Short mmCIF file of C-alpha atoms and ligand atoms in Angstrom, two decimals:
data_model
loop_
_atom_site.label_atom_id
_atom_site.label_comp_id
_atom_site.label_asym_id
_atom_site.label_seq_id
_atom_site.Cartn_x
_atom_site.Cartn_y
_atom_site.Cartn_z
CA MET A 1 -3.83 -20.66 -5.49
CA ILE A 2 -1.34 -18.00 -6.58
CA SER A 3 -3.31 -17.62 -9.80
CA GLU A 4 -6.35 -16.73 -7.69
CA PHE A 5 -4.43 -13.86 -6.05
CA LYS A 6 -3.06 -12.75 -9.40
CA GLU A 7 -6.48 -12.78 -11.01
CA ARG A 8 -7.87 -10.63 -8.22
CA ILE A 9 -5.40 -7.91 -9.05
CA GLU A 10 -5.54 -8.28 -12.82
CA LYS A 11 -9.34 -8.38 -13.03
CA ARG A 12 -9.96 -5.93 -10.21
CA HIS A 13 -12.15 -3.58 -12.24
CA GLU A 14 -14.35 -6.35 -13.65
CA ARG A 15 -14.77 -7.79 -10.16
CA SER A 16 -15.64 -4.40 -8.68
CA ARG A 17 -18.21 -3.81 -11.41
CA GLU A 18 -19.81 -7.16 -10.53
CA LEU A 19 -20.00 -6.12 -6.88
CA LYS A 20 -21.57 -2.87 -7.95
CA LYS A 21 -24.15 -4.73 -10.03
CA ASP A 22 -24.99 -6.75 -6.93
CA GLY A 23 -25.91 -3.49 -5.23
CA LYS A 24 -22.71 -3.00 -3.21
CA LYS A 25 -21.29 0.46 -2.61
CA ILE A 26 -17.59 1.02 -3.22
CA VAL A 27 -15.25 3.71 -1.91
CA ALA A 28 -11.76 3.98 -3.37
CA CYS A 29 -8.89 4.84 -1.05
CA PHE A 30 -5.84 6.87 -1.88
CA TYR A 31 -3.45 5.03 0.29
CA GLY A 32 -2.63 3.51 3.58
CA LEU A 33 -3.71 6.29 5.89
CA VAL A 34 -7.35 5.83 4.94
CA PRO A 35 -9.13 3.98 7.79
CA LYS A 36 -10.69 1.20 5.72
CA GLU A 37 -12.30 -0.29 8.81
CA LEU A 38 -14.59 2.73 9.00
CA ILE A 39 -15.67 2.40 5.37
CA HIS A 40 -16.28 -1.32 5.88
CA ALA A 41 -18.31 -0.68 9.04
CA ALA A 42 -20.62 1.54 6.99
CA GLY A 43 -21.37 -1.47 4.77
CA ILE A 44 -19.19 -0.16 1.92
CA ILE A 45 -16.35 -2.02 0.22
CA PRO A 46 -13.04 -0.13 0.36
CA ILE A 47 -10.69 -0.72 -2.56
CA GLN A 48 -7.34 0.88 -3.19
CA LEU A 49 -6.54 3.09 -6.18
CA ILE A 50 -3.67 1.31 -7.87
CA GLU A 51 -1.34 2.56 -10.55
CA GLU A 52 -1.63 0.98 -13.99
CA ARG A 53 1.26 1.19 -16.41
CA ASN A 54 0.09 3.13 -19.41
CA PRO A 55 1.77 6.42 -20.41
CA GLN A 56 -1.55 7.67 -21.77
CA TYR A 57 -2.84 8.11 -18.25
CA GLU A 58 -0.02 10.45 -17.27
CA GLU A 59 -0.65 12.61 -20.32
CA LYS A 60 -4.38 12.53 -19.74
CA SER A 61 -3.92 13.85 -16.20
CA GLU A 62 -2.62 17.20 -17.48
CA LEU A 63 -0.80 17.55 -14.16
CA LEU A 64 2.55 19.30 -13.95
CA PRO A 65 5.35 17.05 -15.20
CA TYR A 66 7.32 17.25 -11.96
CA LEU A 67 4.51 15.76 -9.87
CA CYS A 68 4.92 12.10 -8.96
CA GLY A 69 3.89 9.43 -11.45
CA MET A 70 1.50 7.90 -8.93
CA SER A 71 -0.69 11.02 -8.74
CA LYS A 72 -0.53 11.61 -12.48
CA ASN A 73 -1.33 7.99 -13.25
CA LEU A 74 -4.29 7.78 -10.88
CA THR A 75 -5.66 11.11 -12.08
CA GLY A 76 -5.33 9.95 -15.70
CA GLN A 77 -7.15 6.72 -14.88
CA ILE A 78 -9.92 8.71 -13.21
CA TYR A 79 -10.28 10.99 -16.26
CA GLY A 80 -10.29 7.84 -18.39
CA LYS A 81 -13.28 6.58 -16.35
CA VAL A 82 -11.43 3.44 -15.22
CA PHE A 83 -13.08 3.75 -11.80
CA ASP A 84 -16.61 4.25 -13.11
CA TYR A 85 -17.92 1.84 -10.45
CA VAL A 86 -16.77 3.94 -7.50
CA ASP A 87 -19.31 5.75 -5.31
CA GLY A 88 -16.74 7.90 -3.61
CA VAL A 89 -13.07 8.45 -2.94
CA MET A 90 -11.32 8.91 0.38
CA VAL A 91 -7.89 10.50 0.41
CA GLY A 92 -5.69 10.17 3.47
CA THR A 93 -3.07 12.93 3.45
CA VAL A 94 0.38 11.41 3.04
CA CYS A 95 2.16 14.21 1.21
CA ASP A 96 1.51 17.59 -0.43
CA THR A 97 0.89 15.94 -3.77
CA ASN A 98 -1.83 13.52 -2.76
CA ARG A 99 -3.36 16.27 -0.60
CA HIS A 100 -3.64 18.62 -3.56
CA VAL A 101 -4.74 16.20 -6.25
CA PHE A 102 -7.73 15.77 -3.94
CA ASP A 103 -8.55 19.46 -4.51
CA ILE A 104 -8.38 18.97 -8.27
CA TRP A 105 -10.63 15.91 -8.11
CA ALA A 106 -13.06 17.82 -5.88
CA HIS A 107 -12.99 20.95 -8.06
CA ARG A 108 -13.78 18.88 -11.13
CA LYS A 109 -16.50 16.97 -9.25
CA LEU A 110 -15.08 13.65 -10.43
CA PHE A 111 -16.93 11.52 -7.88
CA PRO A 112 -20.30 11.84 -6.17
CA HIS A 113 -18.55 11.78 -2.80
CA LEU A 114 -15.03 12.86 -1.88
CA PHE A 115 -13.62 12.69 1.62
CA LEU A 116 -10.36 14.05 2.92
CA VAL A 117 -8.82 12.44 5.98
CA ARG A 118 -6.41 14.70 7.79
CA ALA A 119 -4.87 12.65 10.53
CA PRO A 120 -2.75 14.60 13.04
CA SER A 121 0.92 13.70 12.89
CA THR A 122 1.15 13.25 16.64
CA ALA A 123 -0.56 10.76 18.93
CA SER A 124 -1.02 13.09 21.92
CA ASP A 125 -4.24 12.88 23.95
CA ALA A 126 -5.54 15.99 22.18
CA ALA A 127 -4.75 14.45 18.78
CA VAL A 128 -6.57 11.23 19.69
CA ILE A 129 -9.64 13.19 20.79
CA TYR A 130 -9.57 15.27 17.61
CA TYR A 131 -9.12 12.25 15.35
CA THR A 132 -11.78 10.20 17.15
CA ASN A 133 -14.27 13.00 16.49
CA GLU A 134 -13.07 13.26 12.89
CA LEU A 135 -13.70 9.53 12.41
CA LYS A 136 -17.19 9.93 13.85
CA ARG A 137 -17.84 12.80 11.45
CA LEU A 138 -16.62 10.68 8.51
CA ALA A 139 -18.78 7.77 9.65
CA GLY A 140 -21.81 10.08 9.38
CA GLU A 141 -20.78 11.01 5.82
CA LEU A 142 -20.30 7.37 4.81
CA GLU A 143 -23.68 6.45 6.25
CA LYS A 144 -25.26 8.82 3.71
CA ILE A 145 -23.87 6.67 0.88
CA SER A 146 -24.83 3.27 2.23
CA GLY A 147 -27.77 4.08 4.46
CA LYS A 148 -26.11 1.89 7.09
CA LYS A 149 -25.20 3.37 10.45
CA VAL A 150 -21.71 2.79 11.78
CA THR A 151 -22.38 1.41 15.25
CA GLU A 152 -19.79 0.56 17.86
CA ASP A 153 -20.47 -3.13 17.22
CA SER A 154 -20.16 -2.88 13.43
CA LEU A 155 -16.90 -0.98 13.80
CA ARG A 156 -15.56 -3.58 16.24
CA GLU A 157 -16.41 -6.32 13.74
CA SER A 158 -14.67 -4.47 10.91
CA ILE A 159 -11.56 -3.84 12.99
CA ALA A 160 -11.48 -7.55 13.89
CA LEU A 161 -11.66 -8.54 10.20
CA TYR A 162 -8.81 -6.23 9.21
CA ASN A 163 -6.78 -7.34 12.22
CA GLU A 164 -7.26 -10.91 11.07
CA ASN A 165 -6.03 -9.93 7.61
CA ARG A 166 -2.91 -8.30 9.10
CA ASP A 167 -2.34 -11.37 11.20
CA LEU A 168 -2.56 -13.63 8.13
CA PHE A 169 -0.11 -11.37 6.27
CA GLY A 170 2.19 -11.55 9.29
CA GLN A 171 2.07 -15.35 9.22
CA PHE A 172 2.84 -15.33 5.52
CA TYR A 173 5.80 -12.97 5.89
CA ASP A 174 7.21 -15.11 8.70
CA LEU A 175 6.93 -18.28 6.63
CA ARG A 176 7.90 -16.84 3.28
CA PRO A 177 11.72 -17.15 3.53
CA LYS A 178 11.27 -20.88 4.25
CA THR A 179 9.08 -21.48 1.22
CA ASP A 180 9.63 -21.39 -2.51
CA ILE A 181 7.07 -18.63 -3.06
CA SER A 182 8.62 -16.24 -5.56
CA ALA A 183 8.97 -12.54 -4.82
CA GLU A 184 6.69 -11.69 -7.70
CA ASP A 185 3.98 -14.02 -6.38
CA ALA A 186 4.35 -12.37 -2.97
CA VAL A 187 3.50 -9.04 -4.60
CA TYR A 188 0.27 -10.53 -5.99
CA ILE A 189 -0.63 -12.01 -2.60
CA PHE A 190 -0.09 -8.62 -1.00
CA SER A 191 -1.68 -6.45 -3.66
CA SER A 192 -4.79 -8.61 -4.07
CA GLY A 193 -5.62 -7.61 -0.48
CA LEU A 194 -5.88 -3.99 -1.62
CA VAL A 195 -8.75 -4.66 -4.01
CA THR A 196 -10.59 -7.65 -2.55
CA PRO A 197 -13.31 -7.52 0.11
CA VAL A 198 -11.55 -8.31 3.37
CA GLU A 199 -13.76 -11.33 4.20
CA GLU A 200 -12.85 -12.92 0.86
CA HIS A 201 -9.18 -12.10 1.21
CA ASN A 202 -9.07 -13.57 4.71
CA ASP A 203 -10.58 -16.75 3.33
CA MET A 204 -8.07 -16.84 0.47
CA MET A 205 -5.16 -16.28 2.86
CA GLN A 206 -6.37 -19.03 5.21
CA ARG A 207 -6.68 -21.52 2.37
CA PHE A 208 -3.31 -20.48 1.01
CA LEU A 209 -1.51 -20.72 4.36
CA SER A 210 -3.02 -24.12 5.10
CA THR A 211 -1.36 -25.53 1.99
CA LEU A 212 1.89 -23.55 2.15
CA ALA A 213 4.75 -25.99 2.43
CA THR A 214 8.21 -25.12 3.70
CA THR A 215 11.12 -26.30 1.63
CA SER A 216 14.51 -27.58 2.70
CA GLN A 217 16.09 -26.81 -0.66
CA ALA A 218 18.74 -24.16 -0.22
CA ASN A 219 18.64 -21.30 -2.69
CA ASN A 220 22.13 -19.93 -3.18
CA ASN A 221 21.01 -16.68 -4.73
CA ILE A 222 22.00 -13.43 -3.02
CA LYS A 223 19.10 -12.55 -0.75
CA LEU A 224 17.65 -9.05 -0.98
CA MET A 225 14.95 -6.97 0.62
CA LEU A 226 12.95 -4.55 -1.54
CA CYS A 227 11.27 -1.36 -0.30
CA ALA A 228 9.05 0.15 -2.99
CA VAL A 229 5.86 2.15 -3.36
CA ASN A 230 4.93 1.42 -6.95
CA LEU A 231 3.87 -2.19 -7.51
CA ASN A 232 4.72 -2.34 -11.25
CA MET A 233 8.18 -1.00 -10.56
CA ALA A 234 8.61 -3.46 -7.70
CA ILE A 235 7.87 -6.37 -10.04
CA ASP A 236 10.36 -5.06 -12.62
CA VAL A 237 13.11 -4.74 -10.02
CA ILE A 238 12.35 -8.23 -8.70
CA ARG A 239 12.71 -9.68 -12.21
CA MET A 240 15.88 -7.68 -12.84
CA SER A 241 17.42 -8.88 -9.55
CA GLU A 242 16.68 -12.46 -10.52
CA LYS A 243 18.41 -11.93 -13.85
CA TYR A 244 21.62 -11.10 -11.94
CA GLY A 245 21.39 -14.05 -9.56
CA ALA A 246 19.66 -12.44 -6.59
CA SER A 247 16.30 -13.18 -4.96
CA VAL A 248 14.05 -10.72 -3.19
CA VAL A 249 13.20 -12.69 -0.05
CA THR A 250 11.23 -10.04 1.80
CA ASP A 251 9.73 -6.69 0.99
CA ASP A 252 8.13 -3.61 2.34
CA LEU A 253 5.50 -2.23 0.01
CA PRO A 254 4.12 0.73 1.93
CA HIS A 255 1.62 1.40 -0.87
CA ASN A 256 -0.94 0.20 1.59
CA ALA A 257 1.11 0.83 4.65
CA ARG A 258 -1.66 -0.17 7.04
CA TYR A 259 -1.11 -3.78 6.01
CA GLY A 260 1.83 -5.29 7.79
CA SER A 261 1.51 -2.67 10.50
CA ASN A 262 0.62 -3.55 14.04
CA LYS A 263 -2.86 -4.71 14.74
CA ILE A 264 -5.36 -2.25 16.16
CA ASP A 265 -5.77 -2.65 19.88
CA MET A 266 -9.47 -3.09 20.51
CA ILE A 267 -9.88 -1.55 23.91
CA GLY A 268 -12.87 0.59 24.85
CA ASP A 269 -14.58 2.87 22.36
CA PRO A 270 -13.87 1.43 18.88
CA PHE A 271 -13.69 4.91 17.28
CA GLU A 272 -10.97 5.87 19.75
CA ALA A 273 -9.27 2.49 19.24
CA LEU A 274 -9.25 3.15 15.50
CA ALA A 275 -7.83 6.65 16.03
CA ARG A 276 -5.07 5.25 18.27
CA GLY A 277 -4.43 2.47 15.74
CA TYR A 278 -3.71 4.95 12.95
CA LEU A 279 -2.03 7.91 14.62
CA ARG A 280 1.72 7.45 14.19
CA LYS A 281 1.14 3.73 13.70
CA VAL A 282 1.05 3.64 9.89
CA PRO A 283 4.51 3.80 8.30
CA ALA A 284 3.81 6.79 6.07
CA PRO A 285 6.81 9.00 5.27
CA GLY A 286 7.28 11.95 7.62
CA ILE A 287 4.35 10.90 9.80
CA TYR A 288 5.72 7.68 11.27
CA SER A 289 8.77 7.46 13.52
CA PHE A 290 11.91 7.27 11.36
CA GLU A 291 13.64 5.26 14.06
CA GLU A 292 10.91 2.60 14.05
CA ARG A 293 10.79 2.52 10.27
CA ALA A 294 14.54 2.00 9.98
CA THR A 295 14.53 -0.60 12.74
CA ASP A 296 11.66 -2.47 11.12
CA ILE A 297 13.52 -2.65 7.80
CA ARG A 298 16.67 -3.86 9.58
CA ASP A 299 14.70 -6.49 11.52
CA ARG A 300 12.88 -7.76 8.46
CA MET A 301 16.19 -8.13 6.64
CA ALA A 302 17.67 -10.04 9.57
CA LYS A 303 14.65 -12.33 9.80
CA ALA A 304 14.80 -13.14 6.08
CA LYS A 305 18.63 -13.26 6.09
CA ALA A 306 18.75 -10.60 3.38
CA LYS A 307 22.27 -9.46 2.56
CA GLY A 308 21.27 -6.20 0.91
CA MET A 309 18.30 -3.89 0.54
CA ILE A 310 16.98 -1.93 -2.42
CA TYR A 311 15.08 1.27 -1.67
CA LEU A 312 13.15 2.12 -4.81
CA ILE A 313 11.68 5.59 -5.16
CA GLN A 314 9.34 6.83 -7.85
CA LEU A 315 10.73 9.91 -9.59
CA TYR A 316 9.43 13.22 -8.14
CA CYS A 317 8.21 11.55 -4.97
CA ASP A 318 9.65 13.94 -2.40
CA ALA A 319 7.98 12.17 0.51
CA TYR A 320 9.90 8.91 0.12
CA ALA A 321 13.06 10.68 -1.09
CA ILE A 322 13.16 12.69 2.14
CA GLU A 323 12.34 9.61 4.18
CA TYR A 324 15.24 7.80 2.55
CA ALA A 325 17.65 10.66 3.31
CA ILE A 326 16.78 10.38 7.00
CA LEU A 327 16.75 6.58 7.12
CA LYS A 328 20.11 6.46 5.37
CA GLU A 329 21.85 7.91 8.44
CA ARG A 330 20.65 4.87 10.41
CA PHE A 331 21.44 2.42 7.61
CA ASP A 332 24.99 3.78 7.35
CA LYS A 333 25.48 3.68 11.12
CA TRP A 334 24.42 0.00 11.09
CA ASN A 335 26.46 -0.80 7.96
CA LEU A 336 23.25 -1.97 6.34
CA THR A 337 24.17 -2.57 2.71
CA HIS A 338 21.65 -0.94 0.46
CA LEU A 339 21.03 0.68 -2.89
CA ARG A 340 18.77 3.63 -3.55
CA LEU A 341 17.17 3.59 -6.97
CA GLU A 342 14.93 6.20 -8.50
CA ALA A 343 12.93 5.84 -11.70
CA GLU A 344 9.69 6.54 -13.45
CA ASP A 345 7.13 3.81 -13.97
CA THR A 346 8.06 3.28 -17.60
CA PRO A 347 9.98 0.37 -19.15
CA SER A 348 12.69 2.73 -20.51
CA SER A 349 13.25 4.41 -17.14
CA ILE A 350 13.37 1.06 -15.34
CA GLU A 351 15.74 -0.31 -17.98
CA GLN A 352 18.27 2.31 -16.96
CA LEU A 353 18.51 0.74 -13.50
CA ASN A 354 20.03 -2.44 -14.92
CA VAL A 355 23.69 -1.51 -14.58
CA ARG A 356 23.40 -0.18 -11.03
CA LEU A 357 21.43 -3.20 -9.92
CA GLN A 358 23.85 -5.62 -11.51
CA SER A 359 26.87 -4.00 -9.86
CA PHE A 360 25.06 -3.92 -6.50
CA VAL A 361 24.32 -7.65 -6.70
CA GLU A 362 27.89 -8.37 -7.75
CA SER A 363 29.22 -6.34 -4.81
CA LEU A 364 27.35 -8.73 -2.50
CA LEU A 365 28.86 -11.92 -3.93
S1 SF4 B 1 3.93 9.63 -1.35
FE1 SF4 B 1 5.15 9.99 -3.20
S2 SF4 B 1 4.29 8.63 -4.76
FE2 SF4 B 1 2.79 8.82 -3.08
S3 SF4 B 1 1.43 10.49 -3.72
FE3 SF4 B 1 3.04 11.37 -2.42
S4 SF4 B 1 4.62 12.09 -3.84
FE4 SF4 B 1 3.29 10.64 -4.93
#
């Protein structure tokens, strides 16, 4: 079953091209603040733009060297026509960088349709009203691509499907420390959800959970939690930790921060429910409550009995670097043992983390 998840992520472009051939419309999302439920309700398949390790893409992007690798990599992939099957792109503003690469993509007319989602950073009544109207406006734009109207009922159905997916992820994360699922496999299970139609991923998760056995075999490795944005880097750090006798037993991969977040409360008007479900509810840096973010990390560590936490930042990502600086005050107050690592998504940059990671693991023995 794990191979099925892995294949979904490895063959994501081939699979998307097949969907396209079958007449499906596809909108790519630049991260977790994009309300995928809305895209789905318009009869379009949302897929996430995911980094792919290849230094050529960063060069191809021609973006300034001190911009984050994520933006450079995605832009390079777009210039390299990797996402030739995409009908449009929706960018949810997380940071200045992803906000402004949108302008470059729009200026260069790289996609037939480009949408910018600017969610308010508060959840006041005025913000909810504004964002509800913004979602309705976006629904109208999406309808032009698919020809399918976003009705209250279709939006309710889409929210229910994504809630089910979050619920299944929640079940998996609860069970995971009691199973022998490896940390790397957990990344595939998670990341396949970013690029697979939600109905199919729900089905995969249900089948997977129904066969997931708990194990009584004790693993004496040092247990760690990993917080990371970049999936390739996360896998490298997982492998490196294992080399030094540690196991990543839980993680927080806010790449698609909507997953693993609370479910959307379906009360009343579904557009308003969606607005309320995203405003200050998605753990994006600087937008979400720092207190809740820190508490969530602490609770996940406690649940998985993790002894230490690694907070991995991609070089030049100010958003997560600033978030870390604020979270650190809480971590220190709680004596939460952790290690901040920063690197580029290249084998040589990751390699340089070896010594720090090894001494961190040894300090936990
Ligand atoms: S959050 Fe960080 S990694 Fe993501 S686009 Fe912004 S600067 Fe880049």
